[in-house]
Short mmCIF file of C-alpha atoms (C1' of nucleotides) in Angstrom, two decimals:
data_model
loop_
_atom_site.label_atom_id
_atom_site.label_comp_id
_atom_site.label_asym_id
_atom_site.label_seq_id
_atom_site.Cartn_x
_atom_site.Cartn_y
_atom_site.Cartn_z
CA MET Y 4 -15.57 -18.42 6.08
CA SER Y 5 -12.60 -20.14 7.67
CA ARG Y 6 -9.75 -18.27 9.24
CA GLU Y 7 -7.32 -20.42 7.26
CA THR Y 8 -8.41 -18.99 3.94
CA PRO Y 9 -8.37 -15.21 4.39
CA HIS Y 10 -10.83 -13.34 2.25
CA ASN Y 11 -10.76 -9.65 1.57
CA ASP Y 12 -14.31 -8.37 1.77
CA GLU Y 13 -15.22 -5.60 -0.56
CA GLU Y 14 -17.91 -4.38 1.78
CA GLY Y 15 -15.93 -4.76 5.00
CA GLU Y 16 -15.45 -1.61 7.05
CA TYR Y 17 -11.92 -2.53 8.03
CA ALA Y 18 -9.18 -4.11 5.99
CA THR Y 19 -7.96 -7.05 8.04
CA ALA Y 20 -5.51 -8.46 5.52
CA ARG Y 21 -1.83 -8.59 6.29
CA LEU Y 22 0.99 -8.15 3.84
CA ALA Y 23 1.55 -11.89 3.46
CA ASP Y 24 -2.13 -12.39 2.52
CA LEU Y 25 -1.88 -10.08 -0.50
CA ILE Y 26 -1.74 -11.86 -3.83
CA GLY Y 27 0.46 -9.08 -5.18
CA TYR Y 28 3.04 -9.70 -2.47
CA GLN Y 29 3.10 -13.45 -3.08
CA LEU Y 30 3.29 -12.88 -6.83
CA ARG Y 31 6.23 -10.53 -6.45
CA ARG Y 32 8.16 -12.71 -4.01
CA ALA Y 33 7.63 -15.80 -6.16
CA SER Y 34 8.58 -13.95 -9.34
CA ILE Y 35 11.75 -12.48 -7.82
CA PHE Y 36 12.73 -15.88 -6.43
CA ASP Y 37 12.23 -17.43 -9.85
CA LEU Y 38 14.11 -14.61 -11.58
CA GLN Y 39 17.18 -15.22 -9.45
CA GLY Y 40 17.29 -18.88 -10.45
CA ALA Y 41 16.53 -18.11 -14.07
CA THR Y 42 19.29 -15.50 -14.22
CA ALA Y 43 21.80 -18.02 -12.90
CA ALA Y 44 20.51 -20.71 -15.27
CA LEU Y 45 20.94 -18.44 -18.28
CA GLU Y 46 24.45 -17.31 -17.41
CA PRO Y 47 26.13 -19.82 -19.78
CA VAL Y 48 23.99 -18.45 -22.63
CA GLN Y 49 25.02 -14.89 -21.77
CA ALA Y 50 21.46 -13.63 -21.73
CA ARG Y 51 19.36 -12.10 -18.97
CA PRO Y 52 15.73 -13.24 -18.59
CA VAL Y 53 14.10 -10.42 -20.56
CA PRO Y 54 16.61 -10.49 -23.43
CA PHE Y 55 16.27 -14.27 -23.52
CA SER Y 56 12.49 -14.01 -23.86
CA ILE Y 57 13.11 -11.79 -26.89
CA LEU Y 58 15.50 -14.34 -28.40
CA LEU Y 59 12.91 -17.06 -27.80
CA SER Y 60 10.27 -14.94 -29.54
CA ILE Y 61 12.44 -14.69 -32.64
CA VAL Y 62 13.21 -18.41 -32.66
CA GLU Y 63 9.57 -19.38 -32.10
CA ASN Y 64 8.29 -16.90 -34.68
CA PRO Y 65 10.81 -16.49 -37.51
CA GLY Y 66 10.06 -13.39 -39.53
CA THR Y 67 8.54 -11.53 -36.60
CA THR Y 68 9.21 -7.84 -36.11
CA SER Y 69 10.47 -5.66 -33.29
CA ALA Y 70 7.05 -4.06 -32.87
CA GLU Y 71 5.29 -7.41 -32.74
CA ILE Y 72 7.64 -8.73 -30.06
CA CYS Y 73 7.01 -5.60 -28.02
CA ARG Y 74 3.26 -6.06 -28.24
CA THR Y 75 3.51 -9.74 -27.28
CA LEU Y 76 5.89 -9.23 -24.37
CA GLY Y 77 4.35 -5.97 -23.19
CA MET Y 78 7.49 -3.94 -23.76
CA LYS Y 79 8.07 -0.41 -24.99
CA SER Y 80 9.73 -0.34 -28.39
CA ALA Y 81 12.41 1.99 -27.05
CA ASN Y 82 13.62 -0.70 -24.70
CA ILE Y 83 14.13 -3.48 -27.22
CA VAL Y 84 16.56 -1.59 -29.43
CA SER Y 85 19.78 -2.11 -27.51
CA ILE Y 86 18.90 -5.72 -26.72
CA LEU Y 87 18.38 -6.54 -30.39
CA ALA Y 88 21.54 -4.64 -31.29
CA GLU Y 89 23.60 -6.83 -29.00
CA PHE Y 90 22.03 -10.08 -30.22
CA GLU Y 91 22.56 -8.99 -33.81
CA GLU Y 92 26.21 -8.21 -33.14
CA ARG Y 93 26.59 -11.67 -31.56
CA GLY Y 94 25.15 -13.20 -34.71
CA LEU Y 95 22.05 -14.68 -33.07
CA PHE Y 96 19.61 -13.33 -35.66
CA LEU Y 97 19.48 -11.44 -38.96
CA ARG Y 98 17.33 -8.52 -40.11
CA ASP Y 99 15.62 -8.69 -43.48
CA ALA Y 100 13.82 -5.70 -44.95
CA ASP Y 101 10.14 -6.41 -45.69
CA ALA Y 102 9.41 -6.22 -49.41
CA SER Y 103 6.02 -4.54 -49.19
CA ASP Y 104 6.60 -2.24 -46.21
CA GLN Y 105 9.89 -0.41 -46.00
CA ARG Y 106 9.39 0.42 -42.32
CA ILE Y 107 9.53 -3.18 -41.25
CA GLN Y 108 12.55 -5.32 -40.52
CA ARG Y 109 11.74 -9.01 -40.27
CA LEU Y 110 13.87 -10.95 -37.81
CA PHE Y 111 15.17 -14.44 -38.51
CA PRO Y 112 17.20 -16.58 -36.11
CA THR Y 113 20.60 -17.92 -37.17
CA ARG Y 114 21.66 -21.47 -36.32
CA LYS Y 115 23.73 -19.96 -33.55
CA GLY Y 116 20.64 -18.16 -32.26
CA GLU Y 117 18.58 -21.33 -32.39
CA ALA Y 118 21.28 -23.22 -30.52
CA ALA Y 119 21.46 -20.53 -27.85
CA ALA Y 120 17.68 -20.58 -27.46
CA ARG Y 121 17.68 -24.37 -27.19
CA GLU Y 122 20.41 -24.43 -24.59
CA GLY Y 123 18.86 -21.60 -22.57
CA LEU Y 124 15.46 -23.24 -22.68
CA ALA Y 125 16.88 -26.55 -21.46
CA ARG Y 126 18.55 -24.78 -18.56
CA ILE Y 127 15.42 -22.81 -17.74
CA ILE Y 128 13.36 -26.00 -17.69
CA GLU Y 129 15.91 -27.62 -15.41
CA HIS Y 130 15.65 -24.59 -13.13
CA GLU Y 131 11.85 -24.64 -13.17
CA ASN Y 132 11.74 -28.32 -12.32
CA LYS Y 133 13.67 -27.47 -9.17
CA LEU Y 134 11.45 -24.46 -8.50
CA LEU Y 135 8.32 -26.60 -8.87
CA SER Y 136 9.68 -29.66 -7.10
CA ARG Y 137 7.16 -29.36 -4.28
CA LEU Y 138 4.20 -29.22 -6.68
CA ASN Y 139 2.75 -32.25 -8.42
CA GLY Y 140 1.72 -32.30 -12.07
CA SER Y 141 -1.83 -31.11 -11.60
CA GLU Y 142 -0.73 -28.38 -9.22
CA ARG Y 143 1.78 -27.12 -11.79
CA ALA Y 144 -0.85 -27.03 -14.49
CA GLU Y 145 -3.31 -25.32 -12.15
CA LEU Y 146 -0.76 -22.67 -11.18
CA LEU Y 147 0.02 -21.96 -14.83
CA ARG Y 148 -3.69 -21.70 -15.63
CA LEU Y 149 -4.50 -19.40 -12.72
CA LEU Y 150 -1.57 -17.08 -13.46
CA ALA Y 151 -2.54 -16.80 -17.11
CA ARG Y 152 -6.10 -15.90 -16.13
CA LEU Y 153 -4.85 -12.99 -14.05
CA TRP Y 154 -3.22 -10.96 -16.77
CA GLN Y 155 -4.50 -12.36 -20.07
CA PRO Y 156 -7.60 -10.54 -21.35
CA ASP Y 157 -9.25 -13.61 -22.90
CA GLU Y 158 -8.71 -17.30 -22.52
CA PRO Y 159 -8.54 -19.18 -25.78
CA SER Y 160 -10.91 -22.12 -25.93
CA MET N 14 0.29 -37.14 -20.56
CA SER N 15 -2.15 -34.86 -22.33
CA ARG N 16 -1.08 -32.23 -24.80
CA GLU N 17 -3.23 -29.68 -23.00
CA THR N 18 -1.07 -29.76 -19.90
CA PRO N 19 2.49 -29.32 -21.15
CA HIS N 20 5.10 -30.98 -19.04
CA ASN N 21 8.80 -30.28 -19.20
CA ASP N 22 10.61 -33.59 -19.08
CA GLU N 23 13.90 -33.62 -17.28
CA GLU N 24 15.10 -36.60 -19.29
CA GLY N 25 13.79 -35.44 -22.66
CA GLU N 26 16.38 -34.96 -25.39
CA TYR N 27 14.66 -31.85 -26.73
CA ALA N 28 13.05 -29.01 -24.86
CA THR N 29 9.64 -28.62 -26.41
CA ALA N 30 8.31 -25.90 -24.12
CA ARG N 31 7.42 -22.53 -25.51
CA LEU N 32 7.85 -19.21 -23.76
CA ALA N 33 4.19 -19.07 -22.71
CA ASP N 34 4.50 -22.50 -21.02
CA LEU N 35 7.24 -21.33 -18.66
CA ILE N 36 6.12 -20.71 -15.12
CA GLY N 37 8.67 -17.93 -14.82
CA TYR N 38 7.14 -16.10 -17.77
CA GLN N 39 3.61 -16.38 -16.39
CA LEU N 40 4.81 -15.33 -12.94
CA ARG N 41 6.53 -12.28 -14.33
CA ARG N 42 3.65 -11.18 -16.55
CA ALA N 43 1.12 -11.63 -13.75
CA SER N 44 3.33 -9.81 -11.27
CA ILE N 45 3.95 -6.87 -13.61
CA PHE N 46 0.25 -6.65 -14.40
CA ASP N 47 -0.55 -6.60 -10.70
CA LEU N 48 2.17 -4.06 -9.97
CA GLN N 49 0.68 -1.62 -12.45
CA GLY N 50 -2.70 -1.75 -10.75
CA ALA N 51 -1.16 -1.65 -7.29
CA THR N 52 0.94 1.39 -8.19
CA ALA N 53 -2.16 3.23 -9.37
CA ALA N 54 -4.12 2.15 -6.30
CA LEU N 55 -1.43 3.48 -3.97
CA GLU N 56 -1.08 6.84 -5.69
CA PRO N 57 -3.37 8.65 -3.19
CA VAL N 58 -1.16 7.35 -0.37
CA GLN N 59 1.96 8.63 -2.13
CA ALA N 60 3.77 5.32 -1.81
CA ARG N 61 5.08 2.87 -4.37
CA PRO N 62 4.52 -0.87 -3.81
CA VAL N 63 7.89 -1.67 -2.24
CA PRO N 64 7.95 1.37 0.07
CA PHE N 65 4.35 0.60 1.03
CA SER N 66 5.28 -2.97 2.00
CA ILE N 67 7.89 -1.44 4.31
CA LEU N 68 5.31 0.87 5.88
CA LEU N 69 2.99 -2.10 6.34
CA SER N 70 5.80 -4.03 8.04
CA ILE N 71 6.27 -1.22 10.56
CA VAL N 72 2.53 -0.96 11.24
CA GLU N 73 2.09 -4.72 11.56
CA ASN N 74 5.20 -5.09 13.75
CA PRO N 75 5.69 -1.99 15.90
CA GLY N 76 9.20 -1.88 17.31
CA THR N 77 10.71 -3.76 14.39
CA THR N 78 14.08 -2.76 13.00
CA SER N 79 15.47 -1.86 9.62
CA ALA N 80 17.52 -5.06 9.49
CA GLU N 81 14.54 -7.22 10.42
CA ILE N 82 12.37 -5.67 7.70
CA CYS N 83 15.13 -6.32 5.18
CA ARG N 84 15.36 -9.97 6.19
CA THR N 85 11.58 -10.40 6.00
CA LEU N 86 11.13 -8.64 2.67
CA GLY N 87 14.33 -9.97 1.10
CA MET N 88 15.87 -6.56 0.63
CA LYS N 89 19.42 -5.31 0.98
CA SER N 90 19.83 -2.96 3.92
CA ALA N 91 21.44 -0.36 1.67
CA ASN N 92 18.20 -0.02 -0.25
CA ILE N 93 15.88 0.66 2.65
CA VAL N 94 17.70 3.73 3.93
CA SER N 95 16.31 6.39 1.60
CA ILE N 96 12.80 4.90 1.76
CA LEU N 97 12.77 5.06 5.57
CA ALA N 98 14.24 8.57 5.45
CA GLU N 99 11.35 9.80 3.33
CA PHE N 100 8.69 8.14 5.49
CA GLU N 101 10.33 9.55 8.60
CA GLU N 102 10.34 13.04 7.10
CA ARG N 103 6.65 12.64 6.29
CA GLY N 104 5.99 11.72 9.89
CA LEU N 105 4.74 8.18 9.20
CA PHE N 106 6.95 6.53 11.85
CA LEU N 107 9.41 7.36 14.62
CA ARG N 108 12.79 5.90 15.50
CA ASP N 109 13.54 4.95 19.09
CA ALA N 110 17.00 3.87 20.18
CA ASP N 111 17.04 0.39 21.70
CA ALA N 112 18.02 0.49 25.38
CA SER N 113 20.15 -2.64 25.44
CA ASP N 114 21.73 -2.42 21.99
CA GLN N 115 22.94 0.96 20.82
CA ARG N 116 23.19 -0.19 17.19
CA ILE N 117 19.47 -0.74 16.89
CA GLN N 118 16.76 1.77 16.09
CA ARG N 119 13.29 0.46 16.80
CA LEU N 120 10.60 1.74 14.45
CA PHE N 121 7.13 2.72 15.64
CA PRO N 122 4.29 3.89 13.41
CA THR N 123 2.62 7.24 14.09
CA ARG N 124 -1.15 7.64 13.85
CA LYS N 125 -0.56 9.26 10.48
CA GLY N 126 1.45 6.22 9.44
CA GLU N 127 -1.24 3.84 10.61
CA ALA N 128 -3.88 5.82 8.72
CA ALA N 129 -1.79 5.77 5.55
CA ALA N 130 -1.27 2.01 5.88
CA ARG N 131 -5.00 1.45 6.43
CA GLU N 132 -6.01 3.55 3.44
CA GLY N 133 -3.37 1.98 1.20
CA LEU N 134 -4.37 -1.51 2.27
CA ALA N 135 -8.03 -0.82 1.53
CA ARG N 136 -7.14 0.42 -1.93
CA ILE N 137 -4.84 -2.55 -2.56
CA ILE N 138 -7.61 -4.95 -1.56
CA GLU N 139 -10.02 -3.17 -3.88
CA HIS N 140 -7.46 -3.52 -6.66
CA GLU N 141 -6.87 -7.20 -5.91
CA ASN N 142 -10.57 -7.95 -5.93
CA LYS N 143 -10.64 -6.65 -9.50
CA LEU N 144 -7.48 -8.56 -10.37
CA LEU N 145 -8.95 -11.78 -9.01
CA SER N 146 -12.47 -11.23 -10.31
CA ARG N 147 -12.27 -14.24 -12.63
CA LEU N 148 -11.20 -16.58 -9.83
CA ASN N 149 -13.58 -18.02 -7.26
CA GLY N 150 -12.80 -18.25 -3.57
CA SER N 151 -11.13 -21.64 -3.61
CA GLU N 152 -9.10 -20.71 -6.68
CA ARG N 153 -7.83 -17.59 -4.92
CA ALA N 154 -6.82 -19.56 -1.86
CA GLU N 155 -5.17 -22.20 -4.03
CA LEU N 156 -3.20 -19.59 -5.97
CA LEU N 157 -1.98 -17.98 -2.76
CA ARG N 158 -0.99 -21.37 -1.38
CA LEU N 159 0.86 -22.47 -4.52
CA LEU N 160 2.74 -19.18 -4.81
CA ALA N 161 3.86 -19.31 -1.19
CA ARG N 162 5.14 -22.85 -1.67
CA LEU N 163 7.36 -21.72 -4.53
CA TRP N 164 9.56 -19.32 -2.62
CA GLN N 165 9.00 -20.02 1.08
CA PRO N 166 11.50 -22.54 2.52
CA ASP N 167 9.04 -24.20 4.93
CA GLU N 168 5.31 -24.30 5.17
CA PRO N 169 3.95 -23.74 8.68
CA SER N 170 1.53 -26.43 9.79
"C1'" DT X 6 34.39 -11.17 14.46
"C1'" DA X 7 29.65 -10.15 13.51
"C1'" DT X 8 25.77 -6.97 13.12
"C1'" DT X 9 23.45 -2.36 12.37
"C1'" DG X 10 22.91 1.39 9.77
"C1'" DT X 11 24.84 4.21 6.21
"C1'" DT X 12 27.02 6.21 1.68
"C1'" DA X 13 28.35 5.66 -2.95
"C1'" DT X 14 27.83 3.45 -7.10
"C1'" DA X 15 26.33 0.43 -10.94
"C1'" DC X 16 23.11 -2.54 -13.39
"C1'" DT X 17 18.47 -4.17 -15.12
"C1'" DC X 18 14.08 -3.12 -16.43
"C1'" DT X 19 10.59 0.18 -17.37
"C1'" DA X 20 8.75 4.83 -18.81
"C1'" DT X 21 8.19 9.20 -21.55
"C1'" DA X 22 9.36 12.48 -25.06
"C1'" DA X 23 10.98 13.52 -29.42
"C1'" DC X 24 12.59 12.36 -33.82
"C1'" DT X 25 12.95 9.95 -38.98
"C1'" DA X 26 11.07 7.37 -42.48
"C1'" DT X 27 7.54 5.14 -44.31
"C1'" DA X 28 2.57 3.96 -44.91
"C1'" DT L 30 -2.63 10.47 -39.32
"C1'" DA L 31 -0.67 6.27 -37.85
"C1'" DT L 32 3.03 2.89 -37.44
"C1'" DA L 33 8.10 1.18 -37.18
"C1'" DG L 34 12.28 1.92 -35.46
"C1'" DT L 35 15.49 4.87 -33.03
"C1'" DT L 36 17.83 8.12 -29.51
"C1'" DA L 37 18.09 10.29 -25.16
"C1'" DT L 38 16.85 10.41 -20.59
"C1'" DA L 39 14.74 9.44 -16.16
"C1'" DG L 40 12.81 6.54 -12.55
"C1'" DA L 41 12.28 2.32 -9.63
"C1'" DG L 42 14.30 -1.65 -7.81
"C1'" DT L 43 18.23 -4.45 -6.87
"C1'" DA L 44 23.33 -5.44 -6.19
"C1'" DT L 45 28.15 -4.94 -4.28
"C1'" DA L 46 31.82 -2.60 -1.76
"C1'" DA L 47 33.22 0.00 1.88
"C1'" DC L 48 32.73 2.39 6.21
"C1'" DA L 49 31.75 3.80 11.45
"C1'" DA L 50 29.63 2.45 15.58
"C1'" DT L 51 28.44 -1.12 18.54
"C1'" DA L 52 28.05 -5.91 20.21
#
DNA sequence: TATTGTTATACTCTATAACTATA
DNA sequence: TATAGTTATAGAGTATAACAATA
């Protein structure tokens, strides 16, 4: 085992890892760094990162529901209410009562909502290209793959 | 360019990426997933992830200062005050006035603080070994390397 | 002037509990 | 019972402004 690639032994008597060797620390620093750029990139769209991911969910899945978005994004349903209320007031999507289940409101993007999603996505991509400028194509794909494997229960074939 | 490895063209007229293809989204989901496990792992030490990273900084760098920790961890100095106050009250570190600069308080871990850091670190490593169980050794090193390159200005040789 | 450490305050995101209406 | 959507509230983390003491 080389000293350049620190490994945290499960059976080791002493934990020799330092803060900077922890994957959780690197994940958090990288995520916060990205968030700062993403927040700035989305300013013209008047949407913060989490609300924007909700808008994207509606645009990518017209007819989705509040509960479904929460399951997909790992949010509590209590926390999506005010975000949806603001987007609805700004005319970015419409609610349509489900015919066969009165509890459900299906969400459909307006043209204005689709335009906002498109513009925000373009700016996010521009931001990410800067963020990833020091990684080549295969490294970017590898990073995306490794990250997804961390938190996603199963990997689709 | 294969369809399996989505690439976000800077010059493309339309942004074709979906939410799940964004590196920022994967970073955030992975980081939140890790944070949940780390928070649970640190419960016996009675420290949340961010406060624990501060305790680790003191233990790894005895004699460091509040301002230096903030620069290293990317925190605002206003936000470290109450965290340090609690750790000090719990007897995890001591403050010692710097001889040549009266503004500075140098921070030194107590044995209790070192023990807490050691126990927390062991639990964090146990947690991370579970988190990374689907990645082999070279994949773990590669992930750590790629993450560090995202947010760190320079890479040491 | 600049830095250290501090107080006060506000915002974002996340969490739990409790409620209604529908299934 | 269980789910969808909502309200109220609290906690953690981050942000800015302002200040006193010191360099």
